[in-house]
Short mmCIF file of C-alpha atoms and ligand atoms in Angstrom, two decimals:
data_model
loop_
_atom_site.label_atom_id
_atom_site.label_comp_id
_atom_site.label_asym_id
_atom_site.label_seq_id
_atom_site.Cartn_x
_atom_site.Cartn_y
_atom_site.Cartn_z
CA MET O 1 -86.32 42.34 -28.13
CA LEU O 2 -85.01 45.40 -26.47
CA LYS O 3 -85.76 48.81 -27.78
CA ARG O 4 -82.59 50.31 -28.94
CA GLU O 5 -82.67 53.55 -27.04
CA TYR O 6 -78.94 53.92 -27.08
CA ILE O 7 -78.95 54.69 -30.95
CA ILE O 8 -79.48 58.24 -31.38
CA GLY O 9 -78.87 58.84 -34.90
CA GLU O 10 -77.18 57.77 -38.22
CA LEU O 11 -74.15 58.84 -39.84
CA ASP O 12 -73.40 58.69 -43.59
CA THR O 13 -69.99 57.30 -44.19
CA ILE O 14 -68.00 56.03 -47.13
CA VAL O 15 -68.72 52.49 -46.07
CA GLY O 16 -72.59 53.20 -45.67
CA LYS O 17 -74.78 54.21 -42.88
CA VAL O 18 -73.38 53.74 -39.45
CA PRO O 19 -75.57 54.01 -36.30
CA GLN O 20 -74.63 56.52 -33.83
CA VAL O 21 -74.68 55.75 -30.17
CA SER O 22 -75.42 57.71 -27.13
CA THR O 23 -72.91 58.18 -24.44
CA THR O 24 -75.31 58.34 -21.43
CA TRP O 25 -77.34 55.92 -19.56
CA SER O 26 -81.09 55.67 -19.98
CA ASN O 27 -83.49 54.41 -17.37
CA THR O 28 -83.81 51.10 -19.46
CA ASP O 29 -79.98 50.78 -19.40
CA VAL O 30 -80.03 50.85 -15.53
CA TRP O 31 -82.83 48.44 -15.23
CA SER O 32 -81.27 45.95 -17.58
CA THR O 33 -78.01 46.16 -15.77
CA ILE O 34 -79.70 45.24 -12.55
CA LYS O 35 -81.32 42.36 -14.30
CA VAL O 36 -78.38 41.19 -15.88
CA ARG O 37 -76.24 41.06 -12.58
CA TRP O 38 -79.12 38.92 -11.04
CA SER O 39 -79.16 36.84 -14.24
CA ILE O 40 -82.68 37.27 -15.08
CA GLY O 41 -83.57 36.92 -18.69
CA ARG O 42 -80.11 37.23 -19.63
CA MET O 43 -80.43 36.27 -23.18
CA ASN O 44 -81.70 39.94 -24.09
CA TYR O 45 -78.37 41.42 -23.40
CA LYS O 46 -76.99 41.25 -26.81
CA VAL O 47 -76.51 44.23 -29.10
CA LYS O 48 -76.22 44.03 -32.67
CA GLN O 49 -72.74 43.24 -33.97
CA GLY O 50 -71.16 45.82 -36.47
CA LEU O 51 -69.82 49.25 -36.60
CA TYR O 52 -71.04 52.21 -34.48
CA ALA O 53 -70.23 55.82 -34.30
CA VAL O 54 -69.57 57.77 -31.09
CA GLY O 55 -69.92 61.52 -31.57
CA ASN O 56 -68.85 62.56 -35.01
CA PRO O 57 -65.85 60.43 -36.03
CA ASP O 58 -63.66 60.87 -39.22
CA LYS O 59 -60.89 59.21 -40.99
CA SER O 60 -58.39 59.90 -38.10
CA SER O 61 -60.61 58.68 -35.30
CA SER O 62 -59.78 55.64 -33.15
CA ILE O 63 -61.64 52.40 -33.41
CA PHE O 64 -62.47 50.54 -30.32
CA VAL O 65 -63.24 46.91 -30.38
CA THR O 66 -65.72 45.33 -28.13
CA ALA O 67 -68.06 42.41 -27.75
CA ASN O 68 -71.82 42.26 -28.40
CA TYR O 69 -72.58 41.80 -24.78
CA LYS O 70 -74.65 44.81 -23.83
CA LEU O 71 -72.63 45.61 -20.66
CA SER O 72 -69.40 45.44 -22.46
CA PHE O 73 -70.75 47.68 -25.16
CA ASP O 74 -72.18 50.13 -22.56
CA HIS O 75 -68.94 50.35 -20.69
CA ILE O 76 -67.04 51.49 -23.94
CA ARG O 77 -69.88 53.85 -25.11
CA LEU O 78 -70.06 55.56 -21.63
CA ALA O 79 -66.35 55.81 -21.27
CA LEU O 80 -66.16 57.52 -24.66
CA LYS O 81 -68.34 60.44 -23.75
CA GLY O 82 -67.12 63.51 -25.30
CA ILE O 83 -64.82 61.64 -27.78
CA ASP O 84 -65.32 61.12 -31.44
CA ALA O 85 -64.59 57.36 -32.16
CA TRP O 86 -65.62 54.24 -33.98
CA MET O 87 -66.78 51.22 -32.13
CA LEU O 88 -66.37 47.74 -33.79
CA VAL O 89 -68.68 45.37 -32.08
CA LEU O 90 -67.62 41.68 -32.59
CA ASP O 91 -70.29 38.91 -32.61
CA THR O 92 -69.42 37.09 -29.35
CA LYS O 93 -73.07 35.59 -29.05
CA GLY O 94 -73.79 38.16 -26.34
CA ILE O 95 -70.77 37.04 -24.12
CA ASN O 96 -68.42 39.56 -22.43
CA VAL O 97 -65.00 40.21 -23.78
CA TRP O 98 -63.13 38.09 -21.23
CA CYS O 99 -65.30 34.95 -21.44
CA ALA O 100 -65.58 35.24 -25.26
CA ALA O 101 -61.93 35.63 -25.74
CA GLY O 102 -61.36 32.51 -23.61
CA LYS O 103 -63.67 30.65 -26.00
CA GLY O 104 -62.17 32.12 -29.00
CA THR O 105 -65.43 33.89 -30.25
CA PHE O 106 -63.76 37.17 -29.49
CA GLY O 107 -60.71 36.16 -31.42
CA THR O 108 -58.42 36.62 -34.45
CA LYS O 109 -60.91 35.18 -36.99
CA GLU O 110 -63.96 37.15 -35.98
CA LEU O 111 -61.85 40.50 -35.58
CA SER O 112 -60.18 39.96 -39.00
CA TYR O 113 -63.32 39.25 -40.68
CA ARG O 114 -65.20 42.39 -39.27
CA ILE O 115 -62.15 44.59 -40.10
CA LYS O 116 -62.57 43.48 -43.68
CA ALA O 117 -66.46 43.27 -43.64
CA HIS O 118 -66.98 46.81 -42.51
CA GLY O 119 -64.23 48.15 -44.95
CA LEU O 120 -62.31 49.64 -42.17
CA GLU O 121 -59.33 50.49 -44.44
CA LYS O 122 -61.57 52.77 -46.28
CA LEU O 123 -63.14 54.22 -43.19
CA VAL O 124 -59.91 55.36 -41.62
CA ASP O 125 -56.40 56.13 -42.73
CA HIS O 126 -54.41 54.85 -39.66
CA LYS O 127 -54.79 50.99 -39.90
CA LYS O 128 -55.00 50.52 -36.12
CA VAL O 129 -57.60 48.99 -33.87
CA ILE O 130 -57.78 49.20 -30.13
CA VAL O 131 -58.73 46.02 -28.50
CA PRO O 132 -59.36 45.75 -24.77
CA GLN O 133 -56.35 43.91 -23.15
CA LEU O 134 -58.53 41.12 -21.80
CA GLY O 135 -59.35 40.25 -25.43
CA ALA O 136 -55.84 39.32 -25.85
CA VAL O 137 -56.61 35.89 -24.67
CA GLY O 138 -58.46 35.22 -27.91
CA VAL O 139 -56.73 37.69 -30.35
CA ALA O 140 -53.24 37.03 -31.81
CA ALA O 141 -52.12 40.48 -32.78
CA HIS O 142 -49.40 39.34 -35.23
CA GLU O 143 -52.04 37.15 -37.11
CA VAL O 144 -54.53 40.05 -37.33
CA LYS O 145 -51.79 42.13 -38.75
CA SER O 146 -50.86 39.59 -41.43
CA LYS O 147 -54.57 38.92 -42.41
CA THR O 148 -55.70 42.48 -42.58
CA GLY O 149 -52.75 44.87 -42.37
CA PHE O 150 -54.31 46.37 -39.15
CA THR O 151 -52.19 46.72 -35.97
CA VAL O 152 -53.80 45.62 -32.93
CA MET O 153 -53.17 47.94 -30.06
CA TYR O 154 -54.20 46.63 -26.58
CA GLY O 155 -55.98 49.12 -24.53
CA PRO O 156 -56.52 49.32 -20.76
CA VAL O 157 -58.30 46.60 -18.94
CA LEU O 158 -60.90 48.98 -17.44
CA ALA O 159 -63.04 51.18 -19.73
CA GLU O 160 -62.85 53.90 -17.21
CA ASP O 161 -59.10 54.23 -18.05
CA ILE O 162 -59.82 54.94 -21.72
CA LYS O 163 -59.82 58.73 -21.36
CA ALA O 164 -56.33 58.64 -19.65
CA TYR O 165 -55.16 56.23 -22.26
CA ILE O 166 -56.20 58.59 -25.02
CA SER O 167 -54.95 61.74 -23.53
CA SER O 168 -51.58 60.16 -22.66
CA GLY O 169 -51.17 59.49 -26.28
CA TYR O 170 -52.35 55.83 -26.37
CA LYS O 171 -49.95 54.63 -23.74
CA VAL O 172 -50.84 51.91 -21.48
CA THR O 173 -49.39 52.23 -17.99
CA ALA O 174 -48.48 49.07 -16.10
CA GLU O 175 -51.29 50.04 -13.56
CA MET O 176 -53.85 50.03 -16.52
CA ARG O 177 -52.64 46.66 -17.41
CA LYS O 178 -53.28 45.01 -14.24
CA VAL O 179 -56.46 42.99 -13.45
CA ARG O 180 -57.36 43.59 -9.83
CA PHE O 181 -60.03 42.02 -7.77
CA THR O 182 -61.15 44.74 -5.47
CA LEU O 183 -63.78 44.61 -2.80
CA MET O 184 -66.13 46.42 -5.22
CA ASP O 185 -65.45 43.80 -7.89
CA ARG O 186 -66.29 41.10 -5.44
CA VAL O 187 -69.44 42.80 -4.18
CA LYS O 188 -70.76 43.01 -7.79
CA LEU O 189 -70.26 39.34 -8.18
CA ILE O 190 -72.19 38.30 -5.11
CA PRO O 191 -75.67 38.37 -6.85
CA VAL O 192 -74.15 35.93 -9.44
CA GLU O 193 -72.95 33.61 -6.66
CA LEU O 194 -76.18 33.73 -4.73
CA SER O 195 -78.10 32.76 -7.73
CA TYR O 196 -75.98 29.77 -8.17
CA GLY O 197 -78.02 27.50 -6.12
CA LYS O 198 -81.01 28.14 -8.05
CA TYR O 199 -83.79 25.32 -7.30
CA TYR O 200 -81.31 23.44 -4.95
CA LEU O 201 -81.82 26.48 -2.74
CA LEU O 202 -85.40 25.39 -2.27
CA LEU O 203 -85.00 21.65 -2.72
CA VAL O 204 -82.30 20.97 -0.08
CA PRO O 205 -83.90 22.85 2.77
CA ALA O 206 -87.32 21.11 1.92
CA VAL O 207 -85.76 17.66 2.18
CA PHE O 208 -84.27 18.61 5.66
CA PHE O 209 -87.56 20.00 6.65
CA ILE O 210 -89.40 16.84 5.69
CA LEU O 211 -86.72 14.58 7.22
CA ALA O 212 -86.54 16.51 10.45
CA GLY O 213 -89.95 15.09 11.39
CA LEU O 214 -88.71 11.51 11.53
CA ASN O 215 -88.52 10.03 15.04
CA PRO O 216 -88.27 6.52 16.64
CA HIS O 217 -92.12 6.50 16.90
CA GLY O 218 -92.77 7.37 13.33
CA TYR O 219 -93.31 10.95 12.08
CA SER O 220 -94.04 14.24 13.84
CA ILE O 221 -95.12 17.41 12.21
CA ASP O 222 -94.13 19.36 15.28
CA LEU O 223 -90.61 18.00 15.16
CA ALA O 224 -90.53 18.95 11.44
CA TRP O 225 -91.25 22.47 12.37
CA GLU O 226 -88.99 22.60 15.29
CA ASN O 227 -85.87 20.90 13.98
CA GLY O 228 -86.73 21.59 10.38
CA SER O 229 -86.57 25.24 10.68
CA LEU O 230 -83.40 25.19 12.53
CA SER O 231 -81.85 22.96 9.87
CA ILE O 232 -82.99 25.41 7.27
CA ILE O 233 -81.20 28.19 9.22
CA TYR O 234 -78.08 26.26 9.34
CA LEU O 235 -78.13 25.43 5.61
CA LEU O 236 -78.78 29.07 4.66
CA VAL O 237 -76.00 30.19 7.09
CA ALA O 238 -73.57 27.81 5.18
CA TYR O 239 -74.78 29.08 1.81
CA PHE O 240 -74.35 32.57 2.93
CA SER O 241 -70.90 31.76 4.12
CA GLY O 242 -69.79 30.34 0.94
CA CYS O 243 -71.43 32.69 -1.36
CA VAL O 244 -71.01 36.02 0.40
CA LEU O 245 -68.58 35.88 3.20
CA THR O 246 -65.82 34.11 1.40
CA PRO O 247 -65.97 36.45 -1.63
CA LEU O 248 -66.44 39.46 0.47
CA PHE O 249 -63.49 38.75 2.88
CA LEU O 250 -61.25 36.91 0.33
CA PRO O 251 -57.97 38.58 0.93
CA TRP O 252 -58.21 38.50 4.61
CA ILE O 253 -59.39 34.91 5.11
CA PRO O 254 -56.31 32.71 5.83
CA PHE O 255 -55.19 30.01 3.25
CA ARG O 256 -54.70 30.30 -0.40
CA SER O 257 -56.83 27.47 -1.48
CA PHE O 258 -60.52 28.60 -1.85
CA SER O 259 -61.91 25.28 -0.58
CA LEU O 260 -59.93 25.95 2.80
CA LYS O 261 -61.21 29.44 2.87
CA GLY O 262 -64.63 28.33 2.54
CA LEU O 263 -64.10 25.73 5.25
CA PHE O 264 -62.89 28.41 7.50
CA THR O 265 -65.77 30.70 7.03
CA GLY O 266 -68.24 27.80 7.18
CA TRP O 267 -66.80 26.63 10.53
CA LEU O 268 -66.54 30.17 11.86
CA THR O 269 -70.23 30.90 11.13
CA ALA O 270 -71.21 27.41 12.41
CA GLY O 271 -69.25 28.06 15.53
CA ILE O 272 -70.97 31.42 16.07
CA ILE O 273 -74.40 29.86 15.45
CA PHE O 274 -74.04 26.89 17.75
CA TYR O 275 -72.35 29.04 20.41
CA PHE O 276 -75.05 31.68 20.58
CA LEU O 277 -78.15 30.14 19.09
CA SER O 278 -78.12 26.42 19.77
CA ARG O 279 -75.97 25.82 22.83
CA SER O 280 -77.95 22.91 24.07
CA THR O 281 -77.72 20.96 20.99
CA ASN O 282 -76.38 17.41 21.21
CA ILE O 283 -72.79 17.20 20.50
CA ILE O 284 -73.08 14.50 17.82
CA GLU O 285 -75.54 16.62 16.04
CA ILE O 286 -73.23 19.65 16.14
CA ILE O 287 -70.43 17.68 14.66
CA SER O 288 -72.81 16.47 12.00
CA TRP O 289 -73.69 20.10 11.13
CA PHE O 290 -70.07 21.04 11.30
CA LEU O 291 -69.34 18.47 8.65
CA MET O 292 -72.43 19.53 6.41
CA MET O 293 -71.84 23.34 6.84
CA GLY O 294 -68.18 23.15 6.24
CA SER O 295 -68.59 21.13 3.12
CA ILE O 296 -71.31 23.39 1.61
CA SER O 297 -69.41 26.56 2.43
CA SER O 298 -66.21 24.97 1.11
CA PHE O 299 -67.85 23.82 -2.05
CA LEU O 300 -69.49 27.16 -2.86
CA SER O 301 -66.30 29.05 -2.06
CA MET O 302 -64.42 26.84 -4.52
CA ASN O 303 -66.99 27.75 -7.04
CA PHE O 304 -65.88 31.30 -6.63
CA THR O 305 -62.64 30.39 -8.45
CA GLY O 306 -64.88 30.77 -11.70
CA THR O 307 -65.42 34.52 -11.08
CA SER O 308 -62.15 35.24 -9.40
CA THR O 309 -59.72 36.94 -11.68
CA TYR O 310 -56.39 35.31 -10.47
CA THR O 311 -56.88 31.51 -10.30
CA SER O 312 -55.16 29.22 -12.58
CA LEU O 313 -56.65 26.07 -14.08
CA SER O 314 -53.64 23.94 -12.71
CA GLY O 315 -54.25 25.46 -9.22
CA VAL O 316 -58.03 24.81 -9.33
CA GLN O 317 -57.45 21.16 -10.35
CA LYS O 318 -54.83 20.69 -7.72
CA GLU O 319 -57.11 21.93 -4.88
CA MET O 320 -60.25 20.14 -6.32
CA LYS O 321 -58.47 16.69 -6.49
CA ILE O 322 -58.36 16.71 -2.68
CA SER O 323 -61.21 18.97 -1.73
CA LEU O 324 -64.09 17.70 -3.92
CA PRO O 325 -63.85 14.05 -2.53
CA ALA O 326 -63.35 15.48 0.97
CA GLN O 327 -66.42 17.75 0.65
CA ILE O 328 -68.63 14.84 -0.73
CA ILE O 329 -67.37 12.45 2.01
CA ALA O 330 -67.80 14.96 4.80
CA ALA O 331 -71.13 16.06 3.79
CA GLY O 332 -72.17 12.35 3.43
CA ILE O 333 -71.01 11.46 6.77
CA GLY O 334 -72.69 14.42 8.34
CA PHE O 335 -75.91 13.82 6.56
CA ILE O 336 -76.03 10.08 7.57
CA THR O 337 -75.03 10.92 11.01
CA TRP O 338 -77.91 13.48 11.23
CA ILE O 339 -80.34 11.03 9.80
CA ILE O 340 -79.42 8.31 12.45
CA LEU O 341 -79.77 10.88 15.11
CA ARG O 342 -83.41 11.19 14.30
CA PHE O 343 -83.93 7.62 15.46
CA LEU O 344 -82.08 7.79 18.73
CA MET I 1 -54.12 43.88 -0.70
CA ASP I 2 -52.67 44.75 -3.89
CA THR I 3 -52.18 41.39 -5.53
CA LEU I 4 -53.88 38.31 -4.53
CA VAL I 5 -51.85 35.22 -4.92
CA TYR I 6 -53.24 31.73 -5.61
CA LEU I 7 -51.56 28.27 -4.85
CA LYS I 8 -47.80 28.24 -5.28
CA ASN I 9 -45.70 26.25 -7.81
CA VAL I 10 -48.57 24.90 -9.93
CA VAL I 11 -48.50 27.12 -12.78
CA THR I 12 -47.45 25.57 -16.15
CA LEU I 13 -45.99 28.64 -17.83
CA GLN I 14 -42.72 28.33 -19.66
CA LEU I 15 -40.67 30.82 -21.60
CA ASP I 16 -37.96 29.85 -24.13
CA GLN I 17 -35.52 32.73 -23.97
CA GLN I 18 -33.61 31.47 -27.03
CA LYS I 19 -36.74 32.12 -29.20
CA CYS I 20 -37.54 35.57 -27.75
CA SER I 21 -37.11 38.55 -29.96
CA GLY I 22 -37.76 41.07 -27.19
CA CYS I 23 -41.05 42.50 -28.77
CA LYS I 24 -42.59 43.06 -25.28
CA MET I 25 -45.98 41.74 -26.56
CA CYS I 26 -46.36 39.33 -23.61
CA ILE I 27 -45.68 42.25 -21.14
CA ASN I 28 -48.34 44.16 -22.95
CA VAL I 29 -51.00 41.51 -22.74
CA CYS I 30 -50.31 40.03 -19.31
CA PRO I 31 -52.92 41.10 -16.81
CA HIS I 32 -50.79 40.07 -13.78
CA GLU I 33 -47.45 41.51 -14.55
CA VAL I 34 -45.95 38.14 -14.77
CA PHE I 35 -43.11 39.14 -17.04
CA GLY I 36 -40.03 41.24 -16.62
CA PHE I 37 -37.67 42.43 -19.21
CA LYS I 38 -33.83 42.22 -19.18
CA ASP I 39 -31.10 42.35 -21.75
CA LYS I 40 -33.60 42.84 -24.53
CA LYS I 41 -35.31 39.67 -23.61
CA ALA I 42 -38.45 38.85 -21.58
CA PHE I 43 -38.34 36.61 -18.50
CA ILE I 44 -40.79 35.18 -16.09
CA ALA I 45 -40.53 37.41 -13.08
CA ILE I 46 -43.34 36.20 -10.79
CA LYS I 47 -44.64 32.81 -11.90
CA ASP I 48 -47.17 32.40 -9.13
CA HIS I 49 -49.20 35.29 -10.40
CA CYS I 50 -49.96 33.67 -13.54
CA MET I 51 -53.56 32.63 -13.98
CA GLU I 52 -52.86 30.56 -17.16
CA CYS I 53 -55.05 32.69 -19.38
CA GLY I 54 -52.84 32.26 -22.40
CA ALA I 55 -52.85 35.78 -23.69
CA CYS I 56 -49.04 35.72 -23.83
CA LYS I 57 -48.79 32.60 -25.58
CA ILE I 58 -51.05 33.50 -28.42
CA ASN I 59 -49.56 37.04 -28.87
CA CYS I 60 -46.00 35.86 -28.73
CA PRO I 61 -44.98 36.12 -32.54
CA GLU I 62 -41.94 33.82 -31.94
CA GLY I 63 -43.86 31.14 -30.25
CA ALA I 64 -41.37 31.42 -27.25
CA ILE I 65 -44.05 30.98 -24.57
CA ASN I 66 -45.96 27.82 -23.57
CA VAL I 67 -48.80 27.40 -20.95
CA LYS I 68 -51.48 24.92 -20.53
CA THR I 69 -54.45 27.25 -20.75
CA GLY I 70 -58.02 26.69 -19.50
CA VAL I 71 -60.71 28.01 -17.33
CA GLY I 72 -59.38 28.29 -13.84
CA CYS I 73 -62.81 27.62 -12.42
CA ALA I 74 -64.30 24.84 -10.25
CA ALA I 75 -67.59 24.64 -12.13
CA GLY I 76 -65.73 24.17 -15.29
CA VAL I 77 -63.47 21.48 -13.95
CA ILE I 78 -66.59 19.67 -12.56
CA ASN I 79 -68.31 20.17 -15.86
CA GLY I 80 -65.30 18.51 -17.69
CA LEU I 81 -65.29 15.56 -15.18
CA LEU I 82 -69.13 14.93 -15.68
CA LYS I 83 -68.69 14.98 -19.52
CA GLY I 84 -65.44 13.41 -19.59
CA THR I 85 -63.92 16.25 -21.46
CA GLU I 86 -61.40 19.08 -20.80
CA PRO I 87 -62.64 21.56 -18.31
CA SER I 88 -65.12 24.01 -19.96
CA CYS I 89 -67.48 26.39 -18.60
CA ASP I 90 -70.95 26.82 -19.90
CA CYS I 91 -70.80 30.61 -20.16
CA SER I 92 -74.09 31.00 -22.02
CA SER I 93 -76.05 30.01 -18.96
CA LYS I 94 -74.17 32.11 -16.42
CA GLY I 95 -74.09 35.86 -16.19
CA ASN I 96 -70.59 36.42 -15.39
CA CYS I 97 -68.50 33.23 -15.73
CA CYS I 98 -64.94 32.59 -15.47
S1 SF4 E 1 -43.85 38.02 -26.82
FE1 SF4 E 1 -42.44 36.34 -27.24
S2 SF4 E 1 -40.85 37.39 -28.47
FE2 SF4 E 1 -42.06 38.99 -27.63
S3 SF4 E 1 -40.98 39.46 -25.69
FE3 SF4 E 1 -42.45 38.09 -25.13
S4 SF4 E 1 -41.41 36.11 -25.24
FE4 SF4 E 1 -40.16 37.56 -26.36
S1 SF4 E 2 -50.86 33.10 -19.15
FE1 SF4 E 2 -51.91 35.04 -18.75
S2 SF4 E 2 -51.32 35.42 -16.76
FE2 SF4 E 2 -50.06 33.82 -17.35
S3 SF4 E 2 -48.21 35.05 -17.89
FE3 SF4 E 2 -49.39 34.67 -19.80
S4 SF4 E 2 -50.58 36.55 -19.90
FE4 SF4 E 2 -49.74 36.50 -17.83
#
């Protein structure tokens, strides 16, 4: 269990004691953010659902709704620095607003329940809650209104726009509404992508390393070392191409479909490797590696549709219908060819 | 590179202007500026920008919007294929899922 260093006090209110949160980062916060980005021990990133106070809010203060995922919670409390406000934290099982809204845990039901359970109509006199716009996927504003009498106002997509939103008299500009997918956003996602392979990242290279020792006369450890290490380099390059290069250079890589983008980066890196590093390699072997590296990079890039913020399900289904079988077949042919080459 | 655009002509979004009361809720919730507004009614301005999140559909008080929603994510689709269900992502195991 995390120590709750972000709680700095308690406020006596008409609806009972409400914990008061800090609006600054502690070292523990910084460390836990790093860990969560790399998905280490991620279950610890829940905060307790319920009502919190920022500063010294009163009856006229705004209520900001968020999820009980620690990073969502942190973003809001840090953005509210210097402001007196309430925070209503929904129980989303420790999942961020966007995901939880998609699943419905950040939704009409939980929001209406908490508005009532925490006696918000006694706590404030304005009957409004501010929900992050991305929560709209799970919240039907008109239903919350009819269930609780509270009006849902959709706030900006990014917590960092909250100050501007408040000072403009709670107006969301078209700019604040838009979900972007900037280079920085994508850089932050790379650790998540890299950790995708998990144990396959050890298993697959190990298999290649072992198989690389096969030859017409039996087995040779020297060959395993020689060809095996090269194979591992090729595999890691393909992995890097799909998990790092495609996300990073996404807008500049030709093609719209993610699998084609991945094929492009995969072949580009394979081309560079074989041109500079392994020129003397047998042409059939090079082709088998192009098939495998292209497929790996393409598959991993396709996986990035999960974290991208603009891909539709219909689109992903359409591209996968062709690309998934193509990846499997190409990787299969590449692999079998590579095995056969061991015995020639 | 202001807006990234995914595949063309695949999105299932539909708007029934007959039902629209012009409340602008769909415009407020859409993260990709898909809707425009003309003659007191909303209309679909840039359909290819839609990511099928469904925010507009559930927030339209008149039920004027229809869209097949789901996770636009490959892992989710594979998950669904394996389990023989609708695409669904396993958020609990992933740090930053769809
Ligand atoms: S939310 Fe529905 S009723 Fe309101 S403007 Fe959009 S389509 Fe029209
Ligand atoms: S489904 Fe989402 S992205 Fe598509 S129009 Fe509706 S709100 Fe916009």
